[in-house]
mmCIF file of C-alpha atoms and ligand atoms in Angstrom:
data_model
loop_
_atom_site.group_PDB
_atom_site.id
_atom_site.type_symbol
_atom_site.label_atom_id
_atom_site.label_comp_id
_atom_site.label_asym_id
_atom_site.label_seq_id
_atom_site.Cartn_x
_atom_site.Cartn_y
_atom_site.Cartn_z
ATOM 1 C CA MET B 1 -34.466 -44.311 -23.806
ATOM 2 C CA PRO B 2 -33.037 -41.397 -25.936
ATOM 3 C CA PRO B 3 -31.659 -42.685 -29.348
ATOM 4 C CA SER B 4 -28.253 -41.291 -28.479
ATOM 5 C CA ARG B 5 -27.787 -43.896 -25.633
ATOM 6 C CA THR B 6 -26.099 -47.069 -26.456
ATOM 7 C CA THR B 7 -27.793 -50.528 -26.421
ATOM 8 C CA PRO B 8 -26.474 -54.002 -27.553
ATOM 9 C CA THR B 9 -28.637 -53.710 -30.690
ATOM 10 C CA ARG B 10 -27.860 -50.065 -31.348
ATOM 11 C CA PRO B 11 -24.328 -49.399 -30.360
ATOM 12 C CA ARG B 12 -23.128 -45.767 -30.048
ATOM 13 C CA SER B 13 -19.704 -44.322 -30.017
ATOM 14 C CA ALA B 14 -18.207 -41.835 -27.528
ATOM 15 C CA VAL B 15 -15.163 -39.590 -27.463
ATOM 16 C CA VAL B 16 -13.492 -38.516 -24.218
ATOM 17 C CA THR B 17 -10.726 -35.828 -24.486
ATOM 18 C CA GLY B 18 -7.651 -35.854 -22.238
ATOM 19 C CA ALA B 19 -8.518 -39.422 -21.400
ATOM 20 C CA ALA B 20 -5.009 -41.101 -21.197
ATOM 21 C CA ARG B 21 -5.192 -40.576 -17.347
ATOM 22 C CA GLY B 22 -7.146 -39.085 -14.425
ATOM 23 C CA ILE B 23 -10.794 -38.021 -14.652
ATOM 24 C CA GLY B 24 -10.814 -38.608 -18.513
ATOM 25 C CA ARG B 25 -9.650 -42.145 -18.077
ATOM 26 C CA ALA B 26 -12.229 -42.813 -15.370
ATOM 27 C CA THR B 27 -14.941 -41.338 -17.602
ATOM 28 C CA ALA B 28 -13.889 -43.551 -20.484
ATOM 29 C CA VAL B 29 -14.040 -46.626 -18.186
ATOM 30 C CA GLU B 30 -17.594 -45.601 -17.166
ATOM 31 C CA LEU B 31 -18.641 -45.255 -20.817
ATOM 32 C CA VAL B 32 -17.070 -48.576 -21.742
ATOM 33 C CA ARG B 33 -18.983 -50.136 -18.775
ATOM 34 C CA LEU B 34 -22.279 -48.778 -20.220
ATOM 35 C CA GLY B 35 -21.484 -50.206 -23.613
ATOM 36 C CA TYR B 36 -20.295 -47.226 -25.715
ATOM 37 C CA GLU B 37 -17.580 -47.785 -28.275
ATOM 38 C CA VAL B 38 -15.098 -45.328 -26.669
ATOM 39 C CA VAL B 39 -12.480 -43.400 -28.458
ATOM 40 C CA VAL B 40 -9.819 -42.437 -25.828
ATOM 41 C CA SER B 41 -8.229 -39.275 -27.026
ATOM 42 C CA ASP B 42 -5.302 -37.173 -25.617
ATOM 43 C CA LEU B 43 -2.530 -34.896 -26.541
ATOM 44 C CA ASP B 44 -0.418 -37.841 -25.385
ATOM 45 C CA ALA B 45 -1.179 -40.325 -28.188
ATOM 46 C CA VAL B 46 0.891 -43.148 -26.705
ATOM 47 C CA GLY B 47 -0.821 -42.773 -23.312
ATOM 48 C CA ALA B 48 -4.254 -42.731 -25.127
ATOM 49 C CA ALA B 49 -3.455 -45.972 -26.980
ATOM 50 C CA ALA B 50 -2.215 -47.684 -23.818
ATOM 51 C CA THR B 51 -5.275 -46.598 -21.815
ATOM 52 C CA ALA B 52 -7.601 -47.707 -24.596
ATOM 53 C CA ALA B 53 -6.104 -51.146 -24.585
ATOM 54 C CA GLU B 54 -6.137 -51.428 -20.755
ATOM 55 C CA ILE B 55 -9.731 -50.514 -20.311
ATOM 56 C CA GLY B 56 -11.238 -52.273 -23.350
ATOM 57 C CA ALA B 57 -12.015 -49.006 -25.313
ATOM 58 C CA HIS B 58 -12.564 -49.249 -28.989
ATOM 59 C CA SER B 59 -9.282 -47.219 -29.807
ATOM 60 C CA GLY B 60 -6.958 -44.551 -28.635
ATOM 61 C CA MET B 61 -5.724 -41.594 -30.657
ATOM 62 C CA ALA B 62 -4.054 -38.222 -30.577
ATOM 63 C CA LEU B 63 -6.186 -35.149 -30.206
ATOM 64 C CA ASP B 64 -4.969 -31.776 -29.297
ATOM 65 C CA VAL B 65 -8.182 -30.039 -28.299
ATOM 66 C CA ARG B 66 -6.778 -26.698 -29.218
ATOM 67 C CA ASP B 67 -7.073 -27.580 -32.986
ATOM 68 C CA PRO B 68 -10.746 -27.208 -34.291
ATOM 69 C CA ASP B 69 -10.049 -29.331 -37.373
ATOM 70 C CA ALA B 70 -8.561 -32.192 -35.207
ATOM 71 C CA ASN B 71 -11.689 -32.168 -33.065
ATOM 72 C CA ARG B 72 -13.786 -32.508 -36.233
ATOM 73 C CA GLN B 73 -11.587 -35.382 -37.529
ATOM 74 C CA VAL B 74 -11.859 -37.360 -34.267
ATOM 75 C CA ALA B 75 -15.638 -36.791 -34.293
ATOM 76 C CA ALA B 76 -15.730 -38.253 -37.917
ATOM 77 C CA VAL B 77 -13.667 -41.278 -36.765
ATOM 78 C CA ALA B 78 -15.950 -41.924 -33.897
ATOM 79 C CA ARG B 79 -19.041 -41.607 -36.168
ATOM 80 C CA ASP B 80 -17.567 -44.233 -38.578
ATOM 81 C CA ILE B 81 -17.295 -46.706 -35.641
ATOM 82 C CA ALA B 82 -21.033 -46.206 -34.627
ATOM 83 C CA PRO B 83 -23.327 -43.304 -34.558
ATOM 84 C CA LEU B 84 -21.918 -40.730 -32.106
ATOM 85 C CA GLY B 85 -23.720 -40.863 -28.755
ATOM 86 C CA ALA B 86 -21.582 -38.881 -26.404
ATOM 87 C CA TRP B 87 -18.661 -36.416 -26.370
ATOM 88 C CA VAL B 88 -16.859 -35.578 -23.099
ATOM 89 C CA CYS B 89 -14.788 -32.360 -22.971
ATOM 90 C CA ASN B 90 -12.423 -33.365 -20.155
ATOM 91 C CA ALA B 91 -8.903 -32.110 -21.193
ATOM 92 C CA GLY B 92 -7.616 -29.389 -19.068
ATOM 93 C CA VAL B 93 -4.453 -27.748 -17.626
ATOM 94 C CA ALA B 94 -3.950 -25.858 -14.428
ATOM 95 C CA PHE B 95 -1.048 -23.706 -13.116
ATOM 96 C CA ASP B 96 -1.035 -22.754 -9.460
ATOM 97 C CA SER B 97 0.154 -19.216 -9.403
ATOM 98 C CA ASP B 98 -1.264 -15.719 -9.035
ATOM 99 C CA LEU B 99 -2.329 -13.973 -12.325
ATOM 100 C CA VAL B 100 0.823 -11.754 -12.220
ATOM 101 C CA ASP B 101 3.287 -14.659 -11.576
ATOM 102 C CA LEU B 102 2.116 -16.820 -14.550
ATOM 103 C CA THR B 103 4.010 -16.637 -17.767
ATOM 104 C CA ASP B 104 2.220 -15.265 -20.892
ATOM 105 C CA GLY B 105 2.375 -18.775 -22.237
ATOM 106 C CA GLN B 106 0.757 -20.360 -19.191
ATOM 107 C CA VAL B 107 -2.143 -17.878 -19.280
ATOM 108 C CA ARG B 108 -2.637 -18.391 -22.982
ATOM 109 C CA LEU B 109 -2.404 -22.175 -22.772
ATOM 110 C CA SER B 110 -5.008 -22.180 -19.950
ATOM 111 C CA VAL B 111 -7.485 -20.359 -22.129
ATOM 112 C CA ASP B 112 -6.712 -22.274 -25.212
ATOM 113 C CA VAL B 113 -7.124 -25.734 -23.691
ATOM 114 C CA ASN B 114 -9.791 -25.077 -20.943
ATOM 115 C CA VAL B 115 -12.032 -22.734 -22.801
ATOM 116 C CA LEU B 116 -11.412 -22.828 -26.648
ATOM 117 C CA GLY B 117 -10.744 -26.574 -26.424
ATOM 118 C CA VAL B 118 -14.193 -27.119 -24.959
ATOM 119 C CA MET B 119 -15.798 -24.827 -27.605
ATOM 120 C CA TRP B 120 -14.123 -26.665 -30.407
ATOM 121 C CA GLY B 121 -15.165 -30.064 -29.027
ATOM 122 C CA MET B 122 -18.806 -28.942 -28.380
ATOM 123 C CA ARG B 123 -19.025 -27.636 -32.000
ATOM 124 C CA ALA B 124 -17.554 -30.780 -33.494
ATOM 125 C CA ALA B 125 -19.858 -33.034 -31.535
ATOM 126 C CA ALA B 126 -22.906 -30.838 -32.173
ATOM 127 C CA ASP B 127 -22.358 -30.847 -35.888
ATOM 128 C CA VAL B 128 -22.221 -34.712 -35.991
ATOM 129 C CA PHE B 129 -25.269 -35.002 -33.684
ATOM 130 C CA ARG B 130 -27.233 -32.732 -36.062
ATOM 131 C CA ASP B 131 -26.123 -34.586 -39.247
ATOM 132 C CA GLN B 132 -27.070 -37.925 -37.726
ATOM 133 C CA ALA B 133 -30.703 -36.678 -37.329
ATOM 134 C CA ALA B 134 -30.977 -37.437 -41.075
ATOM 135 C CA ILE B 135 -30.392 -41.177 -40.417
ATOM 136 C CA GLY B 136 -32.822 -41.191 -37.577
ATOM 137 C CA VAL B 137 -30.329 -40.802 -34.631
ATOM 138 C CA ARG B 138 -31.514 -37.623 -33.015
ATOM 139 C CA GLY B 139 -29.784 -35.977 -30.074
ATOM 140 C CA GLY B 140 -26.643 -36.760 -28.175
ATOM 141 C CA GLU B 141 -24.877 -36.067 -24.883
ATOM 142 C CA ILE B 142 -22.154 -33.550 -24.258
ATOM 143 C CA GLY B 143 -20.352 -33.704 -20.968
ATOM 144 C CA VAL B 144 -18.030 -31.095 -19.647
ATOM 145 C CA VAL B 145 -15.562 -31.372 -16.748
ATOM 146 C CA ALA B 146 -15.694 -27.958 -15.163
ATOM 147 C CA SER B 147 -14.712 -27.372 -11.560
ATOM 148 C CA LEU B 148 -16.042 -26.075 -8.192
ATOM 149 C CA SER B 149 -13.667 -23.107 -8.803
ATOM 150 C CA ALA B 150 -16.213 -21.938 -11.545
ATOM 151 C CA HIS B 151 -18.418 -20.772 -8.638
ATOM 152 C CA ALA B 152 -16.123 -18.899 -6.329
ATOM 153 C CA PRO B 153 -13.035 -16.704 -5.971
ATOM 154 C CA VAL B 154 -9.969 -18.912 -5.918
ATOM 155 C CA PRO B 155 -6.798 -16.858 -5.188
ATOM 156 C CA ASN B 156 -3.593 -18.541 -6.534
ATOM 157 C CA LEU B 157 -5.716 -20.259 -9.132
ATOM 158 C CA SER B 158 -7.480 -17.254 -10.585
ATOM 159 C CA VAL B 159 -6.886 -17.868 -14.329
ATOM 160 C CA TYR B 160 -7.920 -21.573 -13.991
ATOM 161 C CA ALA B 161 -11.009 -20.625 -12.060
ATOM 162 C CA ALA B 162 -11.834 -18.007 -14.745
ATOM 163 C CA THR B 163 -11.538 -20.697 -17.473
ATOM 164 C CA LYS B 164 -13.898 -22.971 -15.567
ATOM 165 C CA ALA B 165 -16.432 -20.274 -14.887
ATOM 166 C CA ALA B 166 -16.297 -19.562 -18.634
ATOM 167 C CA VAL B 167 -17.105 -23.236 -19.531
ATOM 168 C CA LEU B 168 -19.826 -23.447 -16.942
ATOM 169 C CA SER B 169 -21.422 -20.384 -18.457
ATOM 170 C CA LEU B 170 -20.979 -21.850 -21.992
ATOM 171 C CA THR B 171 -22.562 -25.135 -20.812
ATOM 172 C CA THR B 172 -25.629 -23.423 -19.459
ATOM 173 C CA SER B 173 -26.159 -21.299 -22.597
ATOM 174 C CA VAL B 174 -25.432 -24.089 -25.161
ATOM 175 C CA ALA B 175 -27.612 -26.460 -23.317
ATOM 176 C CA SER B 176 -30.522 -24.095 -24.223
ATOM 177 C CA GLU B 177 -29.262 -23.468 -27.756
ATOM 178 C CA LEU B 178 -29.150 -27.291 -28.526
ATOM 179 C CA ARG B 179 -32.241 -28.301 -26.670
ATOM 180 C CA ALA B 180 -34.476 -28.230 -29.667
ATOM 181 C CA ASP B 181 -32.182 -30.827 -31.401
ATOM 182 C CA GLY B 182 -32.471 -33.216 -28.448
ATOM 183 C CA ILE B 183 -28.804 -32.579 -27.684
ATOM 184 C CA ARG B 184 -28.120 -32.402 -23.991
ATOM 185 C CA VAL B 185 -25.193 -30.569 -22.351
ATOM 186 C CA HIS B 186 -24.052 -31.350 -18.829
ATOM 187 C CA ALA B 187 -21.115 -30.104 -16.642
ATOM 188 C CA VAL B 188 -19.679 -31.513 -13.460
ATOM 189 C CA CYS B 189 -18.072 -29.116 -10.969
ATOM 190 C CA PRO B 190 -15.984 -31.148 -8.637
ATOM 191 C CA ASP B 191 -13.854 -30.048 -5.665
ATOM 192 C CA GLY B 192 -10.273 -31.374 -5.560
ATOM 193 C CA VAL B 193 -9.775 -34.665 -7.299
ATOM 194 C CA ALA B 194 -6.758 -36.879 -6.598
ATOM 195 C CA THR B 195 -4.979 -36.880 -10.023
ATOM 196 C CA ALA B 196 -1.645 -35.961 -11.555
ATOM 197 C CA MET B 197 -2.963 -32.359 -11.871
ATOM 198 C CA VAL B 198 -3.072 -31.894 -8.164
ATOM 199 C CA ASP B 199 0.154 -33.763 -7.739
ATOM 200 C CA GLY B 200 1.771 -31.182 -9.926
ATOM 201 C CA PHE B 201 0.825 -28.245 -7.578
ATOM 202 C CA ASP B 202 3.394 -26.912 -5.123
ATOM 203 C CA VAL B 203 2.902 -28.877 -1.904
ATOM 204 C CA HIS B 204 3.968 -25.810 0.123
ATOM 205 C CA GLY B 205 1.660 -23.491 -1.981
ATOM 206 C CA GLY B 206 -1.659 -22.002 -1.304
ATOM 207 C CA THR B 207 -3.596 -24.092 -3.790
ATOM 208 C CA ARG B 208 -2.609 -27.371 -2.085
ATOM 209 C CA ALA B 209 -3.670 -25.837 1.229
ATOM 210 C CA ILE B 210 -7.046 -24.719 -0.055
ATOM 211 C CA LEU B 211 -7.664 -28.157 -1.665
ATOM 212 C CA ALA B 212 -6.659 -29.856 1.670
ATOM 213 C CA ALA B 213 -9.323 -27.695 3.437
ATOM 214 C CA GLY B 214 -11.988 -29.085 1.057
ATOM 215 C CA VAL B 215 -13.007 -32.568 -0.020
ATOM 216 C CA MET B 216 -10.650 -34.771 -2.133
ATOM 217 C CA LEU B 217 -12.733 -36.837 -4.569
ATOM 218 C CA THR B 218 -11.639 -39.794 -6.682
ATOM 219 C CA PRO B 219 -11.687 -39.699 -10.564
ATOM 220 C CA GLU B 220 -14.286 -42.505 -10.441
ATOM 221 C CA GLN B 221 -16.686 -40.518 -8.379
ATOM 222 C CA VAL B 222 -16.524 -37.598 -10.751
ATOM 223 C CA ALA B 223 -16.876 -39.882 -13.798
ATOM 224 C CA ARG B 224 -19.915 -41.579 -12.328
ATOM 225 C CA GLU B 225 -21.657 -38.279 -11.474
ATOM 226 C CA LEU B 226 -21.032 -36.825 -14.876
ATOM 227 C CA VAL B 227 -22.191 -39.842 -16.907
ATOM 228 C CA ALA B 228 -25.321 -40.237 -14.587
ATOM 229 C CA MET B 229 -26.547 -36.978 -15.927
ATOM 230 C CA PHE B 230 -26.564 -38.318 -19.446
ATOM 231 C CA GLY B 231 -30.200 -38.747 -20.745
ATOM 232 C CA THR B 232 -31.509 -36.313 -18.079
ATOM 233 C CA ARG B 233 -32.273 -32.659 -18.134
ATOM 234 C CA ARG B 234 -29.718 -31.915 -15.439
ATOM 235 C CA VAL B 235 -27.350 -29.172 -16.754
ATOM 236 C CA TYR B 236 -24.757 -29.209 -13.967
ATOM 237 C CA ARG B 237 -23.897 -30.637 -10.630
ATOM 238 C CA THR B 238 -21.406 -29.564 -7.976
ATOM 239 C CA MET B 239 -19.442 -32.227 -5.995
ATOM 240 C CA PRO B 240 -19.954 -32.414 -3.155
ATOM 241 C CA VAL B 241 -23.255 -30.549 -3.131
ATOM 242 C CA TRP B 242 -22.634 -28.661 0.081
ATOM 243 C CA ARG B 243 -19.281 -27.274 -1.318
ATOM 244 C CA GLY B 244 -21.253 -25.884 -4.240
ATOM 245 C CA VAL B 245 -23.604 -24.026 -1.769
ATOM 246 C CA VAL B 246 -20.603 -22.652 0.203
ATOM 247 C CA ALA B 247 -18.817 -21.518 -3.053
ATOM 248 C CA ARG B 248 -21.834 -19.788 -4.482
ATOM 249 C CA ALA B 249 -22.331 -17.978 -1.206
ATOM 250 C CA ALA B 250 -18.680 -16.894 -1.411
ATOM 251 C CA SER B 251 -19.181 -15.530 -4.924
ATOM 252 C CA LEU B 252 -22.170 -13.528 -3.577
ATOM 253 C CA SER B 253 -19.896 -11.918 -1.099
ATOM 254 C CA PRO B 254 -16.347 -11.744 -2.337
ATOM 255 C CA ALA B 255 -15.288 -9.341 0.448
ATOM 256 C CA ALA B 256 -16.340 -11.811 3.145
ATOM 257 C CA SER B 257 -14.687 -14.613 1.132
ATOM 258 C CA MET B 258 -11.404 -12.650 1.294
ATOM 259 C CA HIS B 259 -11.509 -12.792 5.041
ATOM 260 C CA ALA B 260 -12.340 -16.525 5.165
ATOM 261 C CA ASP B 261 -9.824 -17.582 2.688
ATOM 262 C CA PRO B 262 -6.612 -17.162 4.960
ATOM 263 C CA LEU B 263 -8.432 -19.156 7.669
ATOM 264 C CA LEU B 264 -9.275 -22.013 5.220
ATOM 265 C CA ARG B 265 -5.669 -22.098 4.037
ATOM 266 C CA ARG B 266 -4.399 -22.435 7.627
ATOM 267 C CA ILE B 267 -6.807 -25.364 8.145
ATOM 268 C CA GLY B 268 -5.619 -26.943 4.937
ATOM 269 C CA ALA B 269 -1.933 -26.395 5.716
ATOM 270 C CA ARG B 270 -2.461 -27.986 9.217
ATOM 271 C CA ARG B 271 -4.130 -31.092 7.493
ATOM 272 C CA LEU B 272 -1.167 -31.348 5.070
ATOM 273 C CA ARG B 273 1.278 -31.273 8.000
ATOM 274 C CA ARG B 274 -0.645 -33.804 9.916
ATOM 275 C CA ALA B 275 -0.703 -36.050 6.801
ATOM 276 C CA GLY B 276 3.236 -35.652 6.684
ATOM 277 C CA LEU B 277 2.996 -33.749 3.402
ATOM 278 C CA ARG B 278 4.631 -30.569 4.532
HETATM 279 N N1 LIG H 301 -7.828 -32.713 -10.420
HETATM 280 C C1 LIG H 301 -8.690 -31.832 -9.885
HETATM 281 O O1 LIG H 301 -8.607 -31.528 -8.693
HETATM 282 C C2 LIG H 301 -9.781 -31.319 -10.658
HETATM 283 C C3 LIG H 301 -10.877 -30.703 -10.128
HETATM 284 C C4 LIG H 301 -11.866 -30.182 -10.803
HETATM 285 C C5 LIG H 301 -11.905 -30.264 -12.298
HETATM 286 N N2 LIG H 301 -10.768 -30.893 -12.858
HETATM 287 C C6 LIG H 301 -10.755 -30.908 -14.317
HETATM 288 O O2 LIG H 301 -10.783 -32.284 -14.722
HETATM 289 C C7 LIG H 301 -10.214 -32.359 -16.024
HETATM 290 C C8 LIG H 301 -9.186 -33.533 -16.036
HETATM 291 O O3 LIG H 301 -8.206 -33.217 -15.041
HETATM 292 P P1 LIG H 301 -7.357 -34.283 -14.289
HETATM 293 O O4 LIG H 301 -7.326 -33.806 -12.903
HETATM 294 O O5 LIG H 301 -7.682 -35.642 -14.684
HETATM 295 O O6 LIG H 301 -5.899 -33.935 -14.901
HETATM 296 P P2 LIG H 301 -4.670 -34.721 -15.460
HETATM 297 O O7 LIG H 301 -3.655 -33.765 -15.586
HETATM 298 O O8 LIG H 301 -4.407 -35.984 -14.757
HETATM 299 O O9 LIG H 301 -5.263 -35.083 -16.957
HETATM 300 C C9 LIG H 301 -5.402 -34.178 -17.999
HETATM 301 C C10 LIG H 301 -5.312 -34.871 -19.235
HETATM 302 O O10 LIG H 301 -5.492 -33.864 -20.268
HETATM 303 C C11 LIG H 301 -4.548 -34.076 -21.196
HETATM 304 N N3 LIG H 301 -4.324 -32.763 -22.034
HETATM 305 C C12 LIG H 301 -3.693 -31.676 -21.672
HETATM 306 N N4 LIG H 301 -3.650 -30.759 -22.671
HETATM 307 C C13 LIG H 301 -4.359 -31.359 -23.725
HETATM 308 C C14 LIG H 301 -4.630 -30.903 -24.974
HETATM 309 N N5 LIG H 301 -4.292 -29.645 -25.507
HETATM 310 N N6 LIG H 301 -5.374 -31.608 -25.778
HETATM 311 C C15 LIG H 301 -5.771 -32.944 -25.344
HETATM 312 N N7 LIG H 301 -5.516 -33.377 -24.112
HETATM 313 C C16 LIG H 301 -4.736 -32.535 -23.256
HETATM 314 C C17 LIG H 301 -3.204 -34.492 -20.613
HETATM 315 O O11 LIG H 301 -2.354 -35.023 -21.479
HETATM 316 C C18 LIG H 301 -3.845 -35.442 -19.544
HETATM 317 O O12 LIG H 301 -3.911 -36.724 -19.974
HETATM 318 C C19 LIG H 301 -9.552 -31.045 -16.269
HETATM 319 O O13 LIG H 301 -10.397 -30.306 -17.111
HETATM 320 C C20 LIG H 301 -9.493 -30.410 -14.953
HETATM 321 O O14 LIG H 301 -9.462 -28.950 -15.056
HETATM 322 C C21 LIG H 301 -9.764 -31.444 -12.104
#
């Protein structure tokens, strides 16, 4: 077993960002189940504390992932609880509009949270993992919640998809950069997941239709898949696997994908109508 994994005699801490709710919360639950001393962190400090108490995590605290120093401070707090074993970059935002219809603020926030926030988190975690080698705790696990949209054109969600493609690229490169330190980096790329993020999309809009044409996962499924990669050499996984194959094929032929997209949206819109949602 890698020394970064938690055991009853050698407890390890773990930090999950954006964990007050949704996929982050489910990931925190999974890590608690495995015995990690979990720090639930979120922009929403009250929500983080409430979630931590509900799921039996060590603690909940404020963390705005856009702040590099704040990421380092939370990493230091976790390390004081027990040697850091895992850090999960989950916090994210999404706005369902075309590039030209988003506000400047929405575009900037998407990049700040979804891309820079992951970079700051990875750097904070990797620094602690490397320092810990001096006390005999070598390695660590970094998890990233990317998205299936990292693999394919996604009209009406173009900025979000671009941020997720960026973090998937980051994950694959950094996994190699940190390999010699025994630090493993893994990303999960799920299709739609039933969370407040999706609830916030316009029910009459194109993004809800394209999601309804695909597979709606639960936060727990995503959390299990991500954490199951810890301790393995697996760098990323798409969920479900077949949607990853279709998405990558679409990215190989964006022109063909442009023709298929309206059809998929019609299928999704019909499913939403049948479900009484539009
Ligand atoms: N829901 C989906 O369909 C879906 C699919 C694929 C990937 N994802 C990704 O999963 C991750 C979690 O999304 P979710 O669906 O659970 O969404 P959610 O909106 O339910 O939860 C996101 C959490 O992130 C927090 N957050 C937002 N900005 C933050 C910041 N600056 N610093 C710290 N925390 C911040 C929010 O307060 C919230 O608790 C995101 O990265 C998202 O892009 C979601």
